mmCIF file of C-alpha atoms in Angstrom:
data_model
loop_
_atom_site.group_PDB
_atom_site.id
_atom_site.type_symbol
_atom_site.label_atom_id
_atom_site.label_comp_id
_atom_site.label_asym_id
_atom_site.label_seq_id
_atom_site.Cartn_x
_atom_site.Cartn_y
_atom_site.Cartn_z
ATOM 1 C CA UNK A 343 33.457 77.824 77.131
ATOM 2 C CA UNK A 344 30.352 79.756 77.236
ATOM 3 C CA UNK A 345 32.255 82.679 74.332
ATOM 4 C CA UNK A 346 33.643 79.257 72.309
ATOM 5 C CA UNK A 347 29.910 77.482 72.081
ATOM 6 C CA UNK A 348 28.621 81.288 70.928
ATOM 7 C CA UNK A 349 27.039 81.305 67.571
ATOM 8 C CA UNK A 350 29.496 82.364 64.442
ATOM 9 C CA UNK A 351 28.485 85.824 64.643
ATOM 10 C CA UNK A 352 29.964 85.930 67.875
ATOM 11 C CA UNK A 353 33.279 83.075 67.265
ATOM 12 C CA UNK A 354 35.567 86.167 66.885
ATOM 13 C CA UNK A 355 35.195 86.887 70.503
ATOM 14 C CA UNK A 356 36.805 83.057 70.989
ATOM 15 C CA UNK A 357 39.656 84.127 68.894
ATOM 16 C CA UNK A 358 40.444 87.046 70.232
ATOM 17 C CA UNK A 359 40.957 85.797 73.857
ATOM 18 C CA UNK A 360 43.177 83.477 72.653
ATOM 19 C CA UNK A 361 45.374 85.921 71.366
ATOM 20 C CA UNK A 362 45.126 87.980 74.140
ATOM 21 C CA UNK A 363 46.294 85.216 76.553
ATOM 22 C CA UNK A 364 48.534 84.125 73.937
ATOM 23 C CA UNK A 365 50.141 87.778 74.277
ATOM 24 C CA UNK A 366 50.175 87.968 78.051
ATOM 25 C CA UNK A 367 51.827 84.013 78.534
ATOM 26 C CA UNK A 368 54.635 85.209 76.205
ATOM 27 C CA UNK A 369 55.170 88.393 77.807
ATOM 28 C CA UNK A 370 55.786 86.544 81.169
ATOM 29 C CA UNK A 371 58.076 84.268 79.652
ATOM 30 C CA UNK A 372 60.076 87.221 78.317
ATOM 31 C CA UNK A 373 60.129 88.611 81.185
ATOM 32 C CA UNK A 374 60.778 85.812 83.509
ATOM 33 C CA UNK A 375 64.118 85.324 80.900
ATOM 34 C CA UNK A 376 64.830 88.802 81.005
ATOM 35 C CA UNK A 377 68.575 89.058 82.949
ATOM 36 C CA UNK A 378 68.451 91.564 85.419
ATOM 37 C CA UNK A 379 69.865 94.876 84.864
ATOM 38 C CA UNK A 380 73.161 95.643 87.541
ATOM 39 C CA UNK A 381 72.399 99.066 89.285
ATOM 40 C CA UNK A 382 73.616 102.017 88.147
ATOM 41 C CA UNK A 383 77.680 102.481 89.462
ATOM 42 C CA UNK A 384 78.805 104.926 92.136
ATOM 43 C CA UNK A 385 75.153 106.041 93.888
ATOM 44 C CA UNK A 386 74.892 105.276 97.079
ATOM 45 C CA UNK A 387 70.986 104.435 98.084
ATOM 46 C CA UNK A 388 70.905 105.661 101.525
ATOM 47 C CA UNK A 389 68.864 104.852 103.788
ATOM 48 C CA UNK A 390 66.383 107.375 105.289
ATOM 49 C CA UNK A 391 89.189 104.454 110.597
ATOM 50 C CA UNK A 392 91.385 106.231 108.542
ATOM 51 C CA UNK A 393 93.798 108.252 111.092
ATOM 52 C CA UNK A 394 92.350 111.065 111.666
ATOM 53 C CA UNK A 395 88.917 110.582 110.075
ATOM 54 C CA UNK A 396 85.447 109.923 111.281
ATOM 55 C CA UNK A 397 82.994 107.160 111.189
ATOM 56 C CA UNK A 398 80.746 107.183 107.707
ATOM 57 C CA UNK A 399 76.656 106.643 108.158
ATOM 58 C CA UNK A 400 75.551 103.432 107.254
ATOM 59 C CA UNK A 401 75.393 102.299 103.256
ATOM 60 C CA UNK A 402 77.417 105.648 102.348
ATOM 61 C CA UNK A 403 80.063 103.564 101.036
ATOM 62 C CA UNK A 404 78.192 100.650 99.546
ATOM 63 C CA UNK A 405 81.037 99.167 97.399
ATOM 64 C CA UNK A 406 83.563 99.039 100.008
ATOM 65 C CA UNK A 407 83.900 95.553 101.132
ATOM 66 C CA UNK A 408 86.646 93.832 103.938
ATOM 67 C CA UNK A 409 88.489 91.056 102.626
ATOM 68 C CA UNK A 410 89.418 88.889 105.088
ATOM 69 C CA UNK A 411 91.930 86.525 105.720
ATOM 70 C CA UNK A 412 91.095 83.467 107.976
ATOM 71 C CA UNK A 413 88.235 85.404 109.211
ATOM 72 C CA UNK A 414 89.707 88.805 110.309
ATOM 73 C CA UNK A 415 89.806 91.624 108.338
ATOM 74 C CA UNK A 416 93.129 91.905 106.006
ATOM 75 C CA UNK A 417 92.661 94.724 103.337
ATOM 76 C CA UNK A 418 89.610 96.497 101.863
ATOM 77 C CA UNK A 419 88.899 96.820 98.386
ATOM 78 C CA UNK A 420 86.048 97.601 95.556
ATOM 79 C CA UNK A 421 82.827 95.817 94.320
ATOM 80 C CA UNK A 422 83.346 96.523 90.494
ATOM 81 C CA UNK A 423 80.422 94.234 89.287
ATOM 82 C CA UNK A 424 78.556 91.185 91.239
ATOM 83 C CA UNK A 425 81.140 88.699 90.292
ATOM 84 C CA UNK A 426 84.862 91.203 90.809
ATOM 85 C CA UNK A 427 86.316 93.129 93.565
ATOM 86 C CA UNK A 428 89.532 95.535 93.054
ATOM 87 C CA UNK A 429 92.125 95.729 95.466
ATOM 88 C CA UNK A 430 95.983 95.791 95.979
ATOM 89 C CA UNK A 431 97.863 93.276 94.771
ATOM 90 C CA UNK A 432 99.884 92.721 98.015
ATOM 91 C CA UNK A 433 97.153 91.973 100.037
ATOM 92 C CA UNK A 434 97.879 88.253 98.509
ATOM 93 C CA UNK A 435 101.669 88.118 98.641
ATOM 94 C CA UNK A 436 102.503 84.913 99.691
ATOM 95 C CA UNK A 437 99.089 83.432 99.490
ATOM 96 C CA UNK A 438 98.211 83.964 95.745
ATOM 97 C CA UNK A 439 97.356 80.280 95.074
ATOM 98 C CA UNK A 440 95.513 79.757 98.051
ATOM 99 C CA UNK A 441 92.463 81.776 97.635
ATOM 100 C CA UNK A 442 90.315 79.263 100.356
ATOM 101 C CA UNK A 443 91.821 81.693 102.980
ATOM 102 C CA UNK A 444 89.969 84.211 102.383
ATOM 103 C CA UNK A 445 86.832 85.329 101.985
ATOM 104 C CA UNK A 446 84.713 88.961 100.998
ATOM 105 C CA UNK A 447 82.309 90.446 103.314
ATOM 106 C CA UNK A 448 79.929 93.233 101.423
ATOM 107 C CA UNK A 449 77.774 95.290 102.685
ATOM 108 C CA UNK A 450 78.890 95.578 106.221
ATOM 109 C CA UNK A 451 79.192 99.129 107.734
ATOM 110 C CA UNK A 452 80.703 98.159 111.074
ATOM 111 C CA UNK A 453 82.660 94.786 111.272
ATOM 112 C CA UNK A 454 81.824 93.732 114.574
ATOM 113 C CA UNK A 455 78.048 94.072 113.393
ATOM 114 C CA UNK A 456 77.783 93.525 110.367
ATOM 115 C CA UNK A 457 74.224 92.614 110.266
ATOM 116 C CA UNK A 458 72.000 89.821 108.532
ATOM 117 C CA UNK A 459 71.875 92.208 105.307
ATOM 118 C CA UNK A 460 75.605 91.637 104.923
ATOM 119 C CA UNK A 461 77.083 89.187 102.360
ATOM 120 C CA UNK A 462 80.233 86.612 102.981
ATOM 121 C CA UNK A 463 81.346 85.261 100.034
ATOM 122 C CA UNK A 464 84.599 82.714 99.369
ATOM 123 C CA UNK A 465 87.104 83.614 96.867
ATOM 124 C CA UNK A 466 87.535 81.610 93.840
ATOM 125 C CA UNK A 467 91.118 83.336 92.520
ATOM 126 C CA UNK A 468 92.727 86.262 92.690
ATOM 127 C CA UNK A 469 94.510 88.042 89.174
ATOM 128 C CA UNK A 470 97.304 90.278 90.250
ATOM 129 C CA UNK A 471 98.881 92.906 87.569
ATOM 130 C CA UNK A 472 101.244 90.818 85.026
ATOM 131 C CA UNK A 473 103.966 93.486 85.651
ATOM 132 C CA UNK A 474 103.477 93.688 89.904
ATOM 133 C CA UNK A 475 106.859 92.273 91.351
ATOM 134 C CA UNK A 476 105.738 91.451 94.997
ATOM 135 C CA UNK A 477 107.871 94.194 96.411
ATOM 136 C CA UNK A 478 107.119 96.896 98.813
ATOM 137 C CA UNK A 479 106.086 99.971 97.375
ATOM 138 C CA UNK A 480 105.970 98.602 93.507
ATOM 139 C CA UNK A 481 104.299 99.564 90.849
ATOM 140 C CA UNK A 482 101.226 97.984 89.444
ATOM 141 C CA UNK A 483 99.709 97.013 92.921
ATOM 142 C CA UNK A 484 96.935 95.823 91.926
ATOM 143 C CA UNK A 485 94.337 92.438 91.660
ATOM 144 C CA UNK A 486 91.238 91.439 90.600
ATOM 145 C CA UNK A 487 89.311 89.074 92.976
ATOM 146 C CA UNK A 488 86.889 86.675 91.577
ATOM 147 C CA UNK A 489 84.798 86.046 93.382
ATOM 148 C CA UNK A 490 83.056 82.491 94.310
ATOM 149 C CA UNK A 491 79.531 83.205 93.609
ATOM 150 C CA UNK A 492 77.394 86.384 92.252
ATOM 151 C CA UNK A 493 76.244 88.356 94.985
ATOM 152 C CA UNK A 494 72.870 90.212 95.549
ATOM 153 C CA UNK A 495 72.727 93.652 95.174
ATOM 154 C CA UNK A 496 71.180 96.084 97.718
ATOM 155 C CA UNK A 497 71.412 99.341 99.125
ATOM 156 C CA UNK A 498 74.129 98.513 101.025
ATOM 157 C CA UNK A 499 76.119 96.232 97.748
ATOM 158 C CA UNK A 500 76.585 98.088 94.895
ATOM 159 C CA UNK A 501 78.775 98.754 92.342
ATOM 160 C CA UNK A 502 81.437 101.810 91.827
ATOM 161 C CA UNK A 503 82.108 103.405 88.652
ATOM 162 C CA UNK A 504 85.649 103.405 86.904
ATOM 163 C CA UNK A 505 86.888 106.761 85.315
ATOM 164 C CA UNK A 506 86.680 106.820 81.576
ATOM 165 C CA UNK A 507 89.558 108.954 79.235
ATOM 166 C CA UNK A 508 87.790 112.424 80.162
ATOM 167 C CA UNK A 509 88.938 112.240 83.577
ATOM 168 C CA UNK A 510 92.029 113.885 84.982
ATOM 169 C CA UNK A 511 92.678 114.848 88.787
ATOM 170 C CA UNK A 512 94.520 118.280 89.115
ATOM 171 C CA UNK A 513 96.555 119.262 92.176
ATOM 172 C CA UNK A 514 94.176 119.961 95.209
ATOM 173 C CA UNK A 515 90.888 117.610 93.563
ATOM 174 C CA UNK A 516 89.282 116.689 96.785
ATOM 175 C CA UNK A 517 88.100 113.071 97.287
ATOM 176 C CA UNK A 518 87.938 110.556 100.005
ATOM 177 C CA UNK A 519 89.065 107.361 101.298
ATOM 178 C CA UNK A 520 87.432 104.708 103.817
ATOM 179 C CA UNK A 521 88.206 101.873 105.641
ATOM 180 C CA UNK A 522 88.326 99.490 108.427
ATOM 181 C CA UNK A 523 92.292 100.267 109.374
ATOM 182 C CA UNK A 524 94.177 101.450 112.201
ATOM 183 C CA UNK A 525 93.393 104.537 113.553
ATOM 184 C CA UNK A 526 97.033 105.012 114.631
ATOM 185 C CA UNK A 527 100.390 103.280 114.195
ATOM 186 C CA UNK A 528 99.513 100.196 116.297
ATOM 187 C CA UNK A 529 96.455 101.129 117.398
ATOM 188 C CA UNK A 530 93.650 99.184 115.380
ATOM 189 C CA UNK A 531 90.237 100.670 114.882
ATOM 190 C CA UNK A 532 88.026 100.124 118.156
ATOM 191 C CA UNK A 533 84.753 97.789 118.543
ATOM 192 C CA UNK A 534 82.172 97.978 116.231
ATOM 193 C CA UNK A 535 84.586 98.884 113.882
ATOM 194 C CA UNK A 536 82.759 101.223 111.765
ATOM 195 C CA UNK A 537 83.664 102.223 108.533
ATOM 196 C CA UNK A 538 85.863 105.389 108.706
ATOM 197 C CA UNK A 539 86.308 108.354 105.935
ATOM 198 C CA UNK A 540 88.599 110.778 104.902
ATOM 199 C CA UNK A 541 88.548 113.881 102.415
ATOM 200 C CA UNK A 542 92.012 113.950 101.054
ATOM 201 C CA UNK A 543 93.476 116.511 98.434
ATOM 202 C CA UNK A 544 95.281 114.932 95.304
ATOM 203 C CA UNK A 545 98.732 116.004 95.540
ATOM 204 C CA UNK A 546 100.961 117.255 92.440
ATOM 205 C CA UNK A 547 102.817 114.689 91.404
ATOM 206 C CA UNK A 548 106.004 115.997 91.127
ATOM 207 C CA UNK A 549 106.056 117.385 94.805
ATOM 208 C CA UNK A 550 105.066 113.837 95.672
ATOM 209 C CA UNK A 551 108.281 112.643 93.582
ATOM 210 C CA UNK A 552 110.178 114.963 95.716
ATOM 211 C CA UNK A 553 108.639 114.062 99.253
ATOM 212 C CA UNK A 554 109.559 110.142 98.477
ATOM 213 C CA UNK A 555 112.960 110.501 96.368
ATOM 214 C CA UNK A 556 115.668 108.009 96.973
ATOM 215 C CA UNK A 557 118.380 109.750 95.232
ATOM 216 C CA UNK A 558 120.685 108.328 92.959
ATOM 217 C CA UNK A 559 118.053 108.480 90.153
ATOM 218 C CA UNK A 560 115.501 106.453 91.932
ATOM 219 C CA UNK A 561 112.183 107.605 92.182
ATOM 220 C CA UNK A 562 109.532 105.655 94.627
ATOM 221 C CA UNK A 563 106.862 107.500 92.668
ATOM 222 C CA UNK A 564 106.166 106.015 89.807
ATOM 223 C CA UNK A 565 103.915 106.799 86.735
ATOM 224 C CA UNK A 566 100.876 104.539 87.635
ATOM 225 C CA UNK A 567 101.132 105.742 91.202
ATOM 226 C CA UNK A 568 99.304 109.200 92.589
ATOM 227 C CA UNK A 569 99.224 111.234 95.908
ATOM 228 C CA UNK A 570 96.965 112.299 97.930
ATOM 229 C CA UNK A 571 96.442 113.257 101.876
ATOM 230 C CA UNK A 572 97.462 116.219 104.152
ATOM 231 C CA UNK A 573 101.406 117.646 104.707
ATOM 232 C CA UNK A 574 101.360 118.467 107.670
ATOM 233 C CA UNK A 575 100.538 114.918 108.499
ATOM 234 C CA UNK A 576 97.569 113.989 111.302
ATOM 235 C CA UNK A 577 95.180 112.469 108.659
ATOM 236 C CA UNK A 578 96.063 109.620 106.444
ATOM 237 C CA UNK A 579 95.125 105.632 105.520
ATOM 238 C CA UNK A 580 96.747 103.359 107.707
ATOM 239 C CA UNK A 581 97.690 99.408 108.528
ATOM 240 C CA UNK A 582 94.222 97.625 107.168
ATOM 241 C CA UNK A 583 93.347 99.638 104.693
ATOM 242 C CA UNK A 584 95.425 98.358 101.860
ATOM 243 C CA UNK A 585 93.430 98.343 99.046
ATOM 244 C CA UNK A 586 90.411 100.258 99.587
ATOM 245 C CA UNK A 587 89.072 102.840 97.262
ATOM 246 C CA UNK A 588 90.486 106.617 96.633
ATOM 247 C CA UNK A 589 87.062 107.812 95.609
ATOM 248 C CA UNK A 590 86.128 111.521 93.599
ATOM 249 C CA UNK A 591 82.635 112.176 92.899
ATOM 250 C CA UNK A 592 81.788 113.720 89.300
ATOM 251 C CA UNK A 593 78.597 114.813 88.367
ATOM 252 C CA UNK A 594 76.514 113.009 90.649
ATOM 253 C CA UNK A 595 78.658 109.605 90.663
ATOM 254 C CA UNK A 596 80.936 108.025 92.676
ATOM 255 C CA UNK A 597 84.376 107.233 90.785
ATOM 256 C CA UNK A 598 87.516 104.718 91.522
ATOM 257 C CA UNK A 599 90.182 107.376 91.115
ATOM 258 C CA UNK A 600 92.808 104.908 93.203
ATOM 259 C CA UNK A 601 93.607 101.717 95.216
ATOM 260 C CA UNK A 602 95.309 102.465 98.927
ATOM 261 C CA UNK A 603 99.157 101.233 97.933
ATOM 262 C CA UNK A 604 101.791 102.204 100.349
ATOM 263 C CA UNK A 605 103.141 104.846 102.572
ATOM 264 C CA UNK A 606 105.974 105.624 105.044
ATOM 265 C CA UNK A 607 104.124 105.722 108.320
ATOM 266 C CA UNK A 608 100.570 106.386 108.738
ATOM 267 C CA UNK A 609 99.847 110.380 108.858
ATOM 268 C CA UNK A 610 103.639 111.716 109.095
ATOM 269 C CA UNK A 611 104.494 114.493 108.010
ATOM 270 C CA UNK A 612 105.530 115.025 104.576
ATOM 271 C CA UNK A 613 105.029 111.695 103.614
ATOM 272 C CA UNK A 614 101.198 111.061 102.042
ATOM 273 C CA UNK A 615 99.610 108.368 101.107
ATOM 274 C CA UNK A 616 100.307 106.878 97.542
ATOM 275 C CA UNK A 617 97.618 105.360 95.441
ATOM 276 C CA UNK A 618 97.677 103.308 92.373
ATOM 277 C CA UNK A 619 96.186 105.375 89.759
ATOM 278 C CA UNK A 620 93.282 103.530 88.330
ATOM 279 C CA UNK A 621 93.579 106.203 84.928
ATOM 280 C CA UNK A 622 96.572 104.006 84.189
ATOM 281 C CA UNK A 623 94.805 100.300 84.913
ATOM 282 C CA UNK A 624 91.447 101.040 83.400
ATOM 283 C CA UNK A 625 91.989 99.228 80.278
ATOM 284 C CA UNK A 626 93.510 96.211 81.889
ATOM 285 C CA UNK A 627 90.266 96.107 84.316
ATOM 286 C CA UNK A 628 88.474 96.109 81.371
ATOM 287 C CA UNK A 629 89.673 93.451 79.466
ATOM 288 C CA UNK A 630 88.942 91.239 82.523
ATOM 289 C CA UNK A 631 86.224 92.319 83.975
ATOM 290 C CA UNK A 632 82.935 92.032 81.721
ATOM 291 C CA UNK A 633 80.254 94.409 82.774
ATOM 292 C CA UNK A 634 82.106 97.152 84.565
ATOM 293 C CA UNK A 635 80.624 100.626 84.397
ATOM 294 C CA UNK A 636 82.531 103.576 83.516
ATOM 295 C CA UNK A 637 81.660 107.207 84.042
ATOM 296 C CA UNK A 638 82.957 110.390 83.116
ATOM 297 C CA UNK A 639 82.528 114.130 82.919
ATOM 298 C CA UNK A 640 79.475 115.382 81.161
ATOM 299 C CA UNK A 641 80.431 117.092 77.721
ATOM 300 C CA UNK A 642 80.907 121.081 78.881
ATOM 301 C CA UNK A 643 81.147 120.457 82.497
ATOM 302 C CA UNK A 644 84.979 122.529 82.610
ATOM 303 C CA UNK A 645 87.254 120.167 85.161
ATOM 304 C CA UNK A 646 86.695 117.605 87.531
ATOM 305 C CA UNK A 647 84.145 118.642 90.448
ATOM 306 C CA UNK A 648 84.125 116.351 93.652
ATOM 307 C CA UNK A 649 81.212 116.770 95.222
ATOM 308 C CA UNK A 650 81.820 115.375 98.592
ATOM 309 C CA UNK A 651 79.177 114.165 101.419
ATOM 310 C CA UNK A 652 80.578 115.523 105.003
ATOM 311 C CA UNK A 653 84.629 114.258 105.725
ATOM 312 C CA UNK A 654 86.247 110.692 105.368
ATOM 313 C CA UNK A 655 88.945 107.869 106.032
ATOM 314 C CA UNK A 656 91.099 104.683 104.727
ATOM 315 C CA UNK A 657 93.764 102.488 106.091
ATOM 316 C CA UNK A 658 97.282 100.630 104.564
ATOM 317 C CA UNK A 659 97.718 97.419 104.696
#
């Protein structure tokens, strides 16, 4: 008031505070409209079982999330973006119109604790693959879950990246798997549950094709399908883990190489786990899911470098 009532050689003073607060109350309101930005995909923020595997440190795998069934944990799969979640298609056989069974827990590291930083959130549908015919071991085992709400990202809820068209995974690319499955045929993972890892080698395909022919011109392997694991056997997903992520790391991020399909067994020999090859899906994923992040290889960075944290797991469903 005192500026305002100044004499005219001082008014300017009046005017320029109300442009000045003019400035500031529309830079709030900008910002208060601003949407927020999703994290960046496939870095876990840390903070300071597969058969075979061992138990991963808390938020290393921050887009893993259980999908449960009536409560109890069914299949695993991937938080894409706050609203999606990729898994395998089969988890839902049966139940693909009744989506109030089951519901997504995020951000919980061990199951029987999952903590008051987790998330639970219902399902609102689920979008399997057009082409997926409900069968064991089929191709295009795969589904989008929509999810009820938008959850909160955190350390412990974020996003993983999908590859884009400069990625390719030679014979012997090392990446991992984790999940909440059994640790053995029949033998379910112990209380707390904790998430399990496992570094597994991408297999050629063509051995795989081998390993799993049917004769008579019938290949289980398909072209949407890869392999990855151990020969010999001893380490390999398992019952639970249908659905959860193969996962290579690329210059410094985290990428959705796979989705835990099918197996013979869990960890026998000669028979590895198969994935569905996300390479193959990408464009379909797109399509549907608005907002999902894709990373790649930086121009001049020669082949495909995972760059792996200490040894992992993942399950079958």
């Amino acid at each position: 008031t005192v500026v305002c009532g100044a004499p005219p050689a001082m008014g300017g003073g009046c005017l320029i505070i109300f442009t000045l607060l003019r400035v500031l109350l529309l830079a709030a309101t900008l910002n208060a409209a601003r949407i927020p930005v999703p994290p960046a995909c496939g870095k876990p923020q840390q903070l300071n079982r597969v058969v075979g595997g061992q138990d991963s440190d808390d938020s290393e795998w921050p887009w893993v999330v259980s999908i449960q069934k009536n409560g109890t944990h069914h299949c695993a799969g991937s938080l894409l973006t706050s609203r999606w979640v990729i898994t395998a298609a089969h988890c839902f056989k049966d139940n693909l119109n009744k989506p109030s069974l089951f519901s997504v827990l995020l951000g919980a590291w061990q199951l029987g604790n999952p903590g008051s930083r987790s998330q639970k959130v219902g399902v609102a549908w689920v979008q399997p693959h057009p082409v997926y015919s409900w069968k064991e071991g089929a191709r295009a085992d795969i589904a989008l879950v929509r999810l009820e709400h938008s959850i909160q990202f955190s350390e412990r809820v974020l996003p993983i990246c999908l590859p884009d068209a400069s990625i390719h995974l030679p014979p012997n690319t090392h990446c991992w798997i984790s999940g909440w499955g059994s640790i053995q045929d029949g033998v379910p993972l112990p209380h707390p549950q904790t998430l399990q890892k496992l570094k597994v080698p991408i297999i050629d395909s063509e051995v795989c094709s081998r390993l799993y022919w049917r004769g008579a011109g019938q290949g289980a392997i398909t072209e949407d399908m890869l392999c990855a694991g151990y020969l010999e056997g001893e380490r390999d997903a398992c019952l639970g883990d249908s659905g959860g992520p193969l996962m290579c790391q690329v210059d410094g991020a985290w990428l959705l190489a796979g989705i835990i399909s099918w197996g013979e067994g869990c960890a026998e020999r000669n028979r590895p786990g198969v994935y569905i090859s996300l390479l193959a899906y990408r464009s379909w994923v797109e399509r549907i899911v608005q907002g999902v992040q894709l990373r790649g290889r930086a121009q001049g960075s020669g082949a495909l470098r995972a760059l792996s944290p200490d040894s992992g797991s993942a399950a079958r469903s």
